[in-house]
Short mmCIF file of C-alpha atoms in Angstrom, two decimals:
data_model
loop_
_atom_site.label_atom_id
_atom_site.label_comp_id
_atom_site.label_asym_id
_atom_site.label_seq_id
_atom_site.Cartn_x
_atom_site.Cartn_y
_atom_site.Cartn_z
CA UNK M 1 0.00 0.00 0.00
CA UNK M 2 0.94 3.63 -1.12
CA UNK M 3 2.42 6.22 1.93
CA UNK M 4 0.21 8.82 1.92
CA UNK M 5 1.20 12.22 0.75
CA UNK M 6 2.75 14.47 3.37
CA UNK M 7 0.78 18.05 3.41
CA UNK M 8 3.98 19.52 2.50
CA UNK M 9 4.12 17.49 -0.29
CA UNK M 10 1.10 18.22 -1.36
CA UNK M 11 1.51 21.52 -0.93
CA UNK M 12 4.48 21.44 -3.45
CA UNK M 13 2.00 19.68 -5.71
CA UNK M 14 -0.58 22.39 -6.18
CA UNK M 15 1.68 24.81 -6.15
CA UNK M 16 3.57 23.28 -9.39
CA UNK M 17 0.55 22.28 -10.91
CA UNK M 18 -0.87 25.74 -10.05
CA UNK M 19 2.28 27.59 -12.16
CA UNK M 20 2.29 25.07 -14.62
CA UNK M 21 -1.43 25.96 -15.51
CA UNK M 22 -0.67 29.93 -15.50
CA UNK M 23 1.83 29.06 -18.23
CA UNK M 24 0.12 27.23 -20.12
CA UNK M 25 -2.65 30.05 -20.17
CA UNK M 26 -0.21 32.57 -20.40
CA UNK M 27 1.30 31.11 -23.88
CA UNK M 28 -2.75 30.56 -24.60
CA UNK M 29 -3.32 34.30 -24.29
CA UNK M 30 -0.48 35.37 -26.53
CA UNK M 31 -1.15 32.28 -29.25
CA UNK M 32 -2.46 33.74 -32.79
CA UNK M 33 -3.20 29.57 -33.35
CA UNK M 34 -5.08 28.58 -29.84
CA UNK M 35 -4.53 24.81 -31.44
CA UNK M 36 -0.48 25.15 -32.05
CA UNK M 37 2.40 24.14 -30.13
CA UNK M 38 4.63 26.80 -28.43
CA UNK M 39 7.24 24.11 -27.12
CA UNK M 40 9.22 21.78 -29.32
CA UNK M 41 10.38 18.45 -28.49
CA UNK M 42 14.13 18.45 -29.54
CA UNK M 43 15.87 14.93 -29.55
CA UNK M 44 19.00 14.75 -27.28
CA UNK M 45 21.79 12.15 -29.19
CA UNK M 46 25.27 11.62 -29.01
CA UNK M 47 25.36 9.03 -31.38
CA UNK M 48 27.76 9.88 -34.55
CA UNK M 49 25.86 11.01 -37.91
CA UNK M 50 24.19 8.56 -40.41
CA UNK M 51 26.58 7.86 -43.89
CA UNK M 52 23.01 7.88 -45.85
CA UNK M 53 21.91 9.98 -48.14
CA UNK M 54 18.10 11.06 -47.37
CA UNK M 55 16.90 12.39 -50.55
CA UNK M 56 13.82 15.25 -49.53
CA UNK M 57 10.24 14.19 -50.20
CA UNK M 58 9.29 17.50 -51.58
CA UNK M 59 9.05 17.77 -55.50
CA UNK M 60 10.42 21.13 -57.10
CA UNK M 61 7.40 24.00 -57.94
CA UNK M 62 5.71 23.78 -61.41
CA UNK M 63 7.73 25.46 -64.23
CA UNK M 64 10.98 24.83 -62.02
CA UNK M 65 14.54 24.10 -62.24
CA UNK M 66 16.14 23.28 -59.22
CA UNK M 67 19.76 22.14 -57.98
CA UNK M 68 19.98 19.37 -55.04
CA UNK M 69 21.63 21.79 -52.02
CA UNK M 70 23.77 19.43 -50.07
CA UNK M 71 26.62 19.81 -47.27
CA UNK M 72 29.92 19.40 -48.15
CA UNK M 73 30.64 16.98 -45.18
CA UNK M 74 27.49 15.02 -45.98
CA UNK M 75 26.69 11.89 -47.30
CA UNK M 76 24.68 13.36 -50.51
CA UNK M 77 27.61 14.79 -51.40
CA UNK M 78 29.22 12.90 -54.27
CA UNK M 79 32.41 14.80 -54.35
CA UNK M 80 33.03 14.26 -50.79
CA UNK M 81 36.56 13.65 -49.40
CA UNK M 82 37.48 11.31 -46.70
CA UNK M 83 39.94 13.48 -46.03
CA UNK M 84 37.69 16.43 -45.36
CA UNK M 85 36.29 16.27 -41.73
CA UNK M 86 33.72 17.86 -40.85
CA UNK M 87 34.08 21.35 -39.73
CA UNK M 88 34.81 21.71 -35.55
CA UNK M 89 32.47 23.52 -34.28
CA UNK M 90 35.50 26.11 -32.68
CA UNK M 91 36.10 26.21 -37.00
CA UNK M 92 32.23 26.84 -37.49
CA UNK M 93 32.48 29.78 -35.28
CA UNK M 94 35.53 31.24 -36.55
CA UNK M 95 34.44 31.18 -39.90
CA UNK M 96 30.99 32.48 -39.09
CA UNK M 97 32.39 35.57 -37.18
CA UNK M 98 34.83 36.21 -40.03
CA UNK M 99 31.66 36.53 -42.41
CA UNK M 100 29.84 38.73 -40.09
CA UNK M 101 33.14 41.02 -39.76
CA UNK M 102 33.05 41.14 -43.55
CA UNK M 103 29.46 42.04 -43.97
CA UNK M 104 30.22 45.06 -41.55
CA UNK M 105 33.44 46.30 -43.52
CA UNK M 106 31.99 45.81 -46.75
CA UNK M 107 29.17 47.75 -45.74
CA UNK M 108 30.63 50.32 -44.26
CA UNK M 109 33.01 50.84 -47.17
CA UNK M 110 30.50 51.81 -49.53
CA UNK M 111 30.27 55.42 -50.76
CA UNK M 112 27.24 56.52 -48.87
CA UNK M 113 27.49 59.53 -51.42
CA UNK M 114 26.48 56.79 -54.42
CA UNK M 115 22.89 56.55 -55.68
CA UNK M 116 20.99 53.02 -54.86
CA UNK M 117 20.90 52.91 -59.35
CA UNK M 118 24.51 53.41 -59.71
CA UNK M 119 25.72 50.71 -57.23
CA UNK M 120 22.89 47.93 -58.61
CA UNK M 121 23.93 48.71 -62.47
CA UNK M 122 28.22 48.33 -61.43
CA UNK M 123 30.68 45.83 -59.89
CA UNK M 124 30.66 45.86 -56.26
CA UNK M 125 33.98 47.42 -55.30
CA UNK M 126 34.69 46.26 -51.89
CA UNK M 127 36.14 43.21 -50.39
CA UNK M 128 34.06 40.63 -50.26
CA UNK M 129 31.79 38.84 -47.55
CA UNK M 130 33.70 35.59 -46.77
CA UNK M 131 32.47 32.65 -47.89
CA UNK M 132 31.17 30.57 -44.82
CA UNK M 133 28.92 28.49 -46.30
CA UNK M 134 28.51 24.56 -45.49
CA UNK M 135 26.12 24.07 -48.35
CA UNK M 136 26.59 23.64 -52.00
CA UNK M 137 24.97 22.84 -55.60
CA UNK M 138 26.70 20.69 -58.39
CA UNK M 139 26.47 22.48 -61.87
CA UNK M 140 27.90 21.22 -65.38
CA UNK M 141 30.08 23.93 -67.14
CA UNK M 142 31.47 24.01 -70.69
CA UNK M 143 30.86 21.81 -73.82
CA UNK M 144 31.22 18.95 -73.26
CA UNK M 145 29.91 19.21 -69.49
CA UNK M 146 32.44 19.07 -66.59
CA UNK M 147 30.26 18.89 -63.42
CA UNK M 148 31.86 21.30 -60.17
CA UNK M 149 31.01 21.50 -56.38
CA UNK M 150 30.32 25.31 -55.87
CA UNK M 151 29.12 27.12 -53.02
CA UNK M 152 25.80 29.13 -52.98
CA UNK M 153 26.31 32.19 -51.53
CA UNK M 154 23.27 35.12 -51.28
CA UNK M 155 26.29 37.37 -50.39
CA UNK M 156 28.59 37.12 -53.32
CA UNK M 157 28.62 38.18 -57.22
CA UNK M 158 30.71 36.66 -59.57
CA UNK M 159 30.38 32.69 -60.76
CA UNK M 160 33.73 31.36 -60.78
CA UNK M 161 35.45 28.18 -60.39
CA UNK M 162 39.05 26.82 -60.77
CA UNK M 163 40.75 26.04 -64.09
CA UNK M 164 43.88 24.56 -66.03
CA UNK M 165 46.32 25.18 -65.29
CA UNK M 166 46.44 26.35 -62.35
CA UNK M 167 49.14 28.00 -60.33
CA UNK M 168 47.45 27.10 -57.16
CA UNK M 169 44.25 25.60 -56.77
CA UNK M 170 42.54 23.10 -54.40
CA UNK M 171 43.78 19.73 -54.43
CA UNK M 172 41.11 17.82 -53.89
CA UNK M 173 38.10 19.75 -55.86
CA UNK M 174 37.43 19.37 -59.27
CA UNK M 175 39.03 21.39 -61.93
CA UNK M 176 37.88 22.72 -65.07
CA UNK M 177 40.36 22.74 -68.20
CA UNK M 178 38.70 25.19 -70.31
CA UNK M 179 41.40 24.04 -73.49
CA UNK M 180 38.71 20.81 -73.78
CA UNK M 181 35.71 22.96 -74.10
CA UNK M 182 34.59 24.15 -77.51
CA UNK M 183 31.71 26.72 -75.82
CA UNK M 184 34.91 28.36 -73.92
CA UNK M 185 35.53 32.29 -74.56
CA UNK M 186 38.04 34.07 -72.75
CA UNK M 187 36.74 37.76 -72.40
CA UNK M 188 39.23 40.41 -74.22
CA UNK M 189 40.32 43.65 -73.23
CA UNK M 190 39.34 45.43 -76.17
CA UNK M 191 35.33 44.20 -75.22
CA UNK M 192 32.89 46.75 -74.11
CA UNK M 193 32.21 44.08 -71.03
CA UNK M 194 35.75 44.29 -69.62
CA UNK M 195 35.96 48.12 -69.89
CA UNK M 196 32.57 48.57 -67.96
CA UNK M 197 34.17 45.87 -65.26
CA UNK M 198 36.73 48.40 -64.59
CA UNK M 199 39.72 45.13 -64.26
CA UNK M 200 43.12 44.64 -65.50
CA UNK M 201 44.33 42.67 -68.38
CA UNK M 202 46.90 39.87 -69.11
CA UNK M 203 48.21 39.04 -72.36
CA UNK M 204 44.83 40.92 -73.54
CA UNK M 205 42.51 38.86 -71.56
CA UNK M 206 40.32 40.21 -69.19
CA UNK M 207 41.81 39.60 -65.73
CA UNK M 208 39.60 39.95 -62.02
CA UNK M 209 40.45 39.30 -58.29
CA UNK M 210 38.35 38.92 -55.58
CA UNK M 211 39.36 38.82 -51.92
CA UNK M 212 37.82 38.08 -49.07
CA UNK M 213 38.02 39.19 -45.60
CA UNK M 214 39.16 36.03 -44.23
CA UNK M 215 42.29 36.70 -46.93
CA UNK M 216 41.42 34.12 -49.20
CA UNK M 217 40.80 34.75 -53.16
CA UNK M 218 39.90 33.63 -56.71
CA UNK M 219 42.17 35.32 -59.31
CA UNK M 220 41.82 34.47 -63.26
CA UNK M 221 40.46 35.44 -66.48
CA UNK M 222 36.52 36.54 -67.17
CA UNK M 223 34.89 34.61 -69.64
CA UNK M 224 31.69 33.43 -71.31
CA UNK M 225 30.70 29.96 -70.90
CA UNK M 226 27.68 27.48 -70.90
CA UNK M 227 26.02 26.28 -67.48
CA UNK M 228 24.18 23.45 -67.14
CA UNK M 229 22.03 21.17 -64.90
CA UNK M 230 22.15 17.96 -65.25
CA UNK M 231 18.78 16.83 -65.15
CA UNK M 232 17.74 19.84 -68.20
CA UNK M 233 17.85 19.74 -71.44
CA UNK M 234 18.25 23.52 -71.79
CA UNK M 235 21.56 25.14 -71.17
CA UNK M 236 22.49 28.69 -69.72
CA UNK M 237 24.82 29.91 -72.66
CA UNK M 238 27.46 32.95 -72.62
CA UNK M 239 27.15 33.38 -69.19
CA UNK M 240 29.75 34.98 -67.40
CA UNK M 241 32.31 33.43 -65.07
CA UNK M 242 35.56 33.80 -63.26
CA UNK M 243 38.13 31.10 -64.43
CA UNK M 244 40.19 30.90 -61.79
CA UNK M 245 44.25 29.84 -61.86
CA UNK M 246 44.83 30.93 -58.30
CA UNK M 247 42.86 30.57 -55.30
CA UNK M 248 44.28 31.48 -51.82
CA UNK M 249 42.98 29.56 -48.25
CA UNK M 250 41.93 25.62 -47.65
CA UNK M 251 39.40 24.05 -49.27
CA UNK M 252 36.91 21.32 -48.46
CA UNK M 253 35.99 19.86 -51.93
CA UNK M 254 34.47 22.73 -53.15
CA UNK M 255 36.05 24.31 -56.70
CA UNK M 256 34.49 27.55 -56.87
CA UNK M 257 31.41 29.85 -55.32
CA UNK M 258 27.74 30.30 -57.63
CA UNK M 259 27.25 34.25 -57.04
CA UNK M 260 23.41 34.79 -55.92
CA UNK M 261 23.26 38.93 -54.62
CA UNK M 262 21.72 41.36 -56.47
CA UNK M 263 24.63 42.63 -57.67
CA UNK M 264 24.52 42.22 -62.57
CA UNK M 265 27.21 39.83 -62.27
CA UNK M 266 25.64 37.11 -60.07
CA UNK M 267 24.22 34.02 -61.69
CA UNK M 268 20.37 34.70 -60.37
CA UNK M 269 20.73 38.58 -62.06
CA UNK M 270 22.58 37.00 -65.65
CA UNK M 271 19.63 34.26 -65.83
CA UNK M 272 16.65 36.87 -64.55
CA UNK M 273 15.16 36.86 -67.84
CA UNK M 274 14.42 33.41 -68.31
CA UNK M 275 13.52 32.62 -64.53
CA UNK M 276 11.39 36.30 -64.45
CA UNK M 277 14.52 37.13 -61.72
CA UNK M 278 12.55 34.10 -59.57
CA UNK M 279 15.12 32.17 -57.10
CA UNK M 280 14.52 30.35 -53.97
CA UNK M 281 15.93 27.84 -51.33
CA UNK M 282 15.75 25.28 -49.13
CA UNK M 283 18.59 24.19 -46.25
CA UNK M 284 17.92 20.81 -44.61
CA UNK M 285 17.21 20.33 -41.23
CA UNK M 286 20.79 17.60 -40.98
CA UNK M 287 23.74 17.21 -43.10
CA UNK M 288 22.49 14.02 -44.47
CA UNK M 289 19.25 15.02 -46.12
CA UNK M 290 19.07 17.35 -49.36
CA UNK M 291 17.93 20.66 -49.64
CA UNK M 292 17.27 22.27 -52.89
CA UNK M 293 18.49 25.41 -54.84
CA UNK M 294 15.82 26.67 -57.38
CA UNK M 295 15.09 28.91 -60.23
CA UNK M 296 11.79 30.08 -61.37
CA UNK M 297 8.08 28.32 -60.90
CA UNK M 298 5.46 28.83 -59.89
CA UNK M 299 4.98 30.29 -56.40
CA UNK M 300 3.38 28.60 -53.56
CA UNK M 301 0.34 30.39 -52.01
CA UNK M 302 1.94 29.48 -48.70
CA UNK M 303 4.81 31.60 -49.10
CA UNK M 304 4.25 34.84 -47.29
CA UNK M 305 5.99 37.94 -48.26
CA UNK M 306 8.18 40.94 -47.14
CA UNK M 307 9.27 43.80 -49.19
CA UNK M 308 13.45 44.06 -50.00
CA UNK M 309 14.15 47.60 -48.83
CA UNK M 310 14.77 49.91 -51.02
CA UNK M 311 16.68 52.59 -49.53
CA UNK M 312 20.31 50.01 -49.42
CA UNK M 313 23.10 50.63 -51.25
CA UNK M 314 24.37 47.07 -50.72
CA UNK M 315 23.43 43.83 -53.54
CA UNK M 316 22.59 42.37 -49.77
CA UNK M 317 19.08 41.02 -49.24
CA UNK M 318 17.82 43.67 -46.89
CA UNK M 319 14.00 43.01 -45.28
CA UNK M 320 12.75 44.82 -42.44
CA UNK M 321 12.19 42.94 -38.82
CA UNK M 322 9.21 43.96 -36.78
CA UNK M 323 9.39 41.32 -33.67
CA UNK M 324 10.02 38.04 -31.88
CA UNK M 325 8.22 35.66 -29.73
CA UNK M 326 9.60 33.34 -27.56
CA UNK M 327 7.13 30.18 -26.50
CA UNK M 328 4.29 32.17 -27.98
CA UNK M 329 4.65 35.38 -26.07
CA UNK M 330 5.78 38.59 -27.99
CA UNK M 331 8.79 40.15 -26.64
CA UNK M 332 7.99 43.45 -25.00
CA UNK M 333 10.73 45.31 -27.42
CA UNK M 334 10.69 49.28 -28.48
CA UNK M 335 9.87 49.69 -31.97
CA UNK M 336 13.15 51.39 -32.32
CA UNK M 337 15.74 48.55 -31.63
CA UNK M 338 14.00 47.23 -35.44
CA UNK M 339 14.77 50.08 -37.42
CA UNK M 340 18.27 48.88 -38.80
CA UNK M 341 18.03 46.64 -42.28
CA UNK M 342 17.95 42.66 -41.31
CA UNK M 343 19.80 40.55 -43.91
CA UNK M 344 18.77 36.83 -45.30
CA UNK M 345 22.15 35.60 -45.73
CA UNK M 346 23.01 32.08 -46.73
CA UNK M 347 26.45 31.79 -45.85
CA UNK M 348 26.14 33.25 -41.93
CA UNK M 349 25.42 30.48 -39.64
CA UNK M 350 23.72 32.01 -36.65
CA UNK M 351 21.45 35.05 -36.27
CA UNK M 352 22.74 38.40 -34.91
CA UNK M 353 20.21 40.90 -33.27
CA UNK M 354 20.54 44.68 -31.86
CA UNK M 355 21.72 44.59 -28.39
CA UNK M 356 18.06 45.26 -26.74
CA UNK M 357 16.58 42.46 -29.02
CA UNK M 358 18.82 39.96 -27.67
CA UNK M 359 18.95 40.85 -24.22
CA UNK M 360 14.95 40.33 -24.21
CA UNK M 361 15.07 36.92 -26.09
CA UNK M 362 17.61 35.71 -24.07
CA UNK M 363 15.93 36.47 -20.65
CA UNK M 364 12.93 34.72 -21.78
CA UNK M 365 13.98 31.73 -23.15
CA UNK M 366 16.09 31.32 -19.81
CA UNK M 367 13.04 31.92 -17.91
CA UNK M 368 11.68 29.08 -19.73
CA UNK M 369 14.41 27.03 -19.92
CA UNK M 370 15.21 27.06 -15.95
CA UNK M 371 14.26 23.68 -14.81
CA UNK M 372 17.62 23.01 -16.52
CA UNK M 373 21.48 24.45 -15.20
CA UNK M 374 23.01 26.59 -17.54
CA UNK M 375 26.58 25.75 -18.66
CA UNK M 376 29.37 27.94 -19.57
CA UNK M 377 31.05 27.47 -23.31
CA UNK M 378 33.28 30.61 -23.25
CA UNK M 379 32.00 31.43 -26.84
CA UNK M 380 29.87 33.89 -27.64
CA UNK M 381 26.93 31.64 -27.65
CA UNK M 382 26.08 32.19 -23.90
CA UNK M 383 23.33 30.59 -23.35
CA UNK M 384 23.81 26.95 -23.47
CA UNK M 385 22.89 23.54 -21.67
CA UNK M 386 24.60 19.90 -20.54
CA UNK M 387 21.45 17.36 -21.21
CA UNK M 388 23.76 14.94 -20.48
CA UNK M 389 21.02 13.07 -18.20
CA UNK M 390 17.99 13.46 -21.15
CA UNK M 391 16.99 12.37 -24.63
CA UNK M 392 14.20 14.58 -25.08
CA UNK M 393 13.87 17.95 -23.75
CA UNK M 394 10.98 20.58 -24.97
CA UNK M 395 11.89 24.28 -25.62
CA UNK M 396 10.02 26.77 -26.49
CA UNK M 397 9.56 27.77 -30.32
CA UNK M 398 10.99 31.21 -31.49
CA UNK M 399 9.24 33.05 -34.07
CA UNK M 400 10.76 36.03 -35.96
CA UNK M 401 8.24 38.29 -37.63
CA UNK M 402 9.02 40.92 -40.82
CA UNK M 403 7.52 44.07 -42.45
CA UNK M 404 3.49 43.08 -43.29
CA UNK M 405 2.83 40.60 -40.78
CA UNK M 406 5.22 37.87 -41.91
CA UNK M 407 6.23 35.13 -39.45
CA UNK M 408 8.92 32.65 -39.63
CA UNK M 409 8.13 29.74 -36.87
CA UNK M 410 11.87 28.93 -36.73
CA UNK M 411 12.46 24.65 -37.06
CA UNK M 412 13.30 22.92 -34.23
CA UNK M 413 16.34 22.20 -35.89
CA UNK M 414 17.16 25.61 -36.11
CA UNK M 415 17.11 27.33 -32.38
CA UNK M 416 19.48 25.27 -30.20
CA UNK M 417 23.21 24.18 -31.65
CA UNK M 418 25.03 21.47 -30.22
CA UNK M 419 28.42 22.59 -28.81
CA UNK M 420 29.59 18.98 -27.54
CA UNK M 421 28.43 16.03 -26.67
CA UNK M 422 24.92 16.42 -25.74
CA UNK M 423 25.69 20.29 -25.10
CA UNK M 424 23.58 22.88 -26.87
CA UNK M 425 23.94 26.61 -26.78
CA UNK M 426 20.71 28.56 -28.22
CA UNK M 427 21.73 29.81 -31.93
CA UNK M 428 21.15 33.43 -32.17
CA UNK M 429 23.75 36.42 -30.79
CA UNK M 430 24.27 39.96 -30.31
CA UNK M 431 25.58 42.59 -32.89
CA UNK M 432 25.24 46.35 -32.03
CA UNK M 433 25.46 47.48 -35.48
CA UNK M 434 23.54 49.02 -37.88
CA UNK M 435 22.27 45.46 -39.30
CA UNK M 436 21.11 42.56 -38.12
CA UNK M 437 21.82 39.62 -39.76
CA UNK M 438 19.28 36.12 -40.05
CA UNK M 439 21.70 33.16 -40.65
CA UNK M 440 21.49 29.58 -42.28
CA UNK M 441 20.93 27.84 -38.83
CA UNK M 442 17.24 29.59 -38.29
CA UNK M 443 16.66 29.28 -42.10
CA UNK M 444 16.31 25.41 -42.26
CA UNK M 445 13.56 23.50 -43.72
CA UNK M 446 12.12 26.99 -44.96
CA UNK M 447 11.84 27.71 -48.48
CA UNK M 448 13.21 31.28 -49.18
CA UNK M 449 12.23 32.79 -51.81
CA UNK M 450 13.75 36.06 -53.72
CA UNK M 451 11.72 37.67 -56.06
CA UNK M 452 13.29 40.26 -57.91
CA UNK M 453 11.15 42.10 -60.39
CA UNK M 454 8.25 42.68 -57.40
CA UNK M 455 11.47 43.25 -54.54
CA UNK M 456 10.29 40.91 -51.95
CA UNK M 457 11.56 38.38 -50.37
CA UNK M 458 9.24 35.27 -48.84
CA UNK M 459 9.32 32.63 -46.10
CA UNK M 460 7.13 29.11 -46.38
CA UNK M 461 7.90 26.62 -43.54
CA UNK M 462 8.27 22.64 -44.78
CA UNK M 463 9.95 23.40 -48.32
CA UNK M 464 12.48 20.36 -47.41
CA UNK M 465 13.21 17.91 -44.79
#
């Protein structure tokens, strides 16, 4: 037979049952959904990554073409390198603040005296945002078709990859010998192109350079060439790339970078008028499922839409933040701390906020977070947690809301970022600067969506798995 519960006990008991109903009203109150989930149940494993491929479910829009987006270190990858690791997480983090430092410089850099026309219709003429990216597409290039890893990057311009011969170029990437491709032309200096590009020339070729902040670069020749993917019969001809015979810094089987700003020179802006300037995304939710990189189609009525400001000088992706909720309840926030331009960014791995915005999401989700001890990283993460002793543990849901009532219900996948073995620091950070910055890490499973002849950009949750 049971002991009967002491009074204290039962005291306790009301009590906890007591708070546990006021918070469960309290998320009630602030719900726009009375029927949805404000917590998440997030899977606690140490066990090492699976080795197989998990192609997504979801079929590409109507009237599509679309690139599988895969990580480099992943198992879909099928110019992976055994020896490649995967990045350390102290190498994610170092990386990722190097592309947020080189967001800031290139921004600031820009002649604030230029008009918004004149920097969209010339070559960007800054240093570059480094390329941080984990994710990348496999195109074809030339005649016949040599297929290259590239990364996709939102924050870069030129197309280029690395060619024969090569003074220094990534050992273990694929390289392109433009000598073996008949749809190959190098661009000359005499050509109205190269004089409006502003670069040098080389035994009358057209010559570029692009660095980086992280002080790696692609140097070559500009040329026209023809793009393909391999499951279409149409090919992207004369487009312009950078054919690189010297690239600077380590790589991890990548050969090149696929430009995607807004800037004339990226791939999205050179093939606008046969994808009506239509692009979107998807980043999986692990490293071993696919993702998808996509041109044109038709759009979803479920994607939801924010305008692309219009007052930036930068070929940045530049929406407007209005909010966040944490576990269904709005942060109390002045309307002030949203005024500075948010960017989508693919290569940036974690989102940055203004000081105040962080400061309030970070109380709260410790608030709701404090039946478990907090542990210290020394990183700038700072709010993170051992589970050492669970495999499931529910936190709340983070939401971040843009300019005409758009929300993006953040995946579980994307709010918490394991550190160590079962230790996960929540993903976002602070950056007191005139930008805030929404990284890869909140972006996954979402389809993103950049439409360029209406400026907007859109969110849709479930675009991949």
């Amino acid at each position: 037979m049971d002991a009967p519960m002491s009074s204290k006990s039962l005291i306790s008991f009301v009590i906890y049952g007591f708070l546990l109903l006021s918070l469960c009203n309290s998320l009630k109150d602030n719900a726009v959904d009375g029927t949805r989930a404000y917590f998440h149940a997030l899977k606690i494993s140490s066990l090492p990554s699976s080795d197989v491929c998990k192609e997504s479910s979801k079929a590409p829009n109507e009237g599509s073409s679309s690139l599988k987006l895969v990580h480099k270190f992943g198992p879909c990858n099928p110019h992976r390198t055994s020896a490649a690791p995967a990045s350390s997480f102290t190498e994610i983090l170092r990386r990722d603040k190097l592309r947020v430092d080189s967001i800031i410089q290139a921004r600031r850099s820009m002649n604030l005296t230029s008009s918004a026309e004149h920097v969209k219709s010339s070559v960007p003429f800054y240093i570059l945002s480094a390329p941080a990216s984990d994710y990348i597409v496999n195109v074809e290039i030339g005649t016949p078709k040599k297929e290259v890893p590239l990364i996709f990057d939102t924050g870069s311009s030129l197309i280029w990859t690395q060619c024969k011969p090569c003074k220094a170029c990534y050992p273990e990437a694929p390289v392109f010998d433009p000598t073996k491709s008949t749809s190959f032309k190098a661009l000359p200096c005499s050509s109205t192109q190269c004089q409006l590009l502003r670069q040098g020339c080389s035994s009358s070729k057209c010559t570029y350079k692009i660095a980086y902040v992280d002080n790696s670069s692609s140097a070559g020749i500009y040329a026209t060439e023809t793009i393909s993917f391999n499951h279409l019969r149409y090919d992207f001809k004369n487009i312009l790339i950078g054919c690189s015979s010297q690239v600077s810094d380590d790589s991890d089987g990548q050969s090149g970078i696929m430009g995607l700003n807004r800037s004339p020179l990226s791939f999205s802006s050179q093939t606008a008028n046969i994808y009506n300037n239509l692009f979107s995304y998807c980043i999986p939710s692990n490293p071993e499922s696919t993702g998808h990189l996509t041109f044109g189609g038709k759009v979803s009525n479920d994607v939801k839409f924010s305008p692309i400001s219009k007052t930036s000088l930068s070929s940045d992706y530049d929406i407007k933040m209005t909010g966040i909720s944490v576990g269904g309840r709005r942060l109390l926030i002045d309307a002030s701390a949203f005024k500075i331009a948010s960017i989508i960014d693919s290569g940036a791995v974690f989102t940055r906020l203004p000081p105040k915005a962080y400061s309030t999401l970070r109380s709260l989700f410790r608030e709701m977070m404090k039946g478990f001890p907090l542990s210290d990283q020394d990183i700038f993460l700072d709010t993170c947690y051992d589970f050492s002793n669970y495999s499931n543990v529910a936190i709340p849901s983070i939401s971040v809301f843009f300019q005409d009532g758009v929300e993006m219900d953040i995946d579980v996948s994307g709010i918490m970022f394991p550190v160590g073995s079962k230790v996960y620091c929540l993903g976002f950070a602070e950056l007191d600067e005139e930008v805030s910055i929404i990284g890869n890490f909140q972006q996954k499973t979402y389809t993103v969506v950049f439409d360029g002849v209406k400026e907007r950009i859109g969110f849709a949750p479930g675009g991949c798995d």
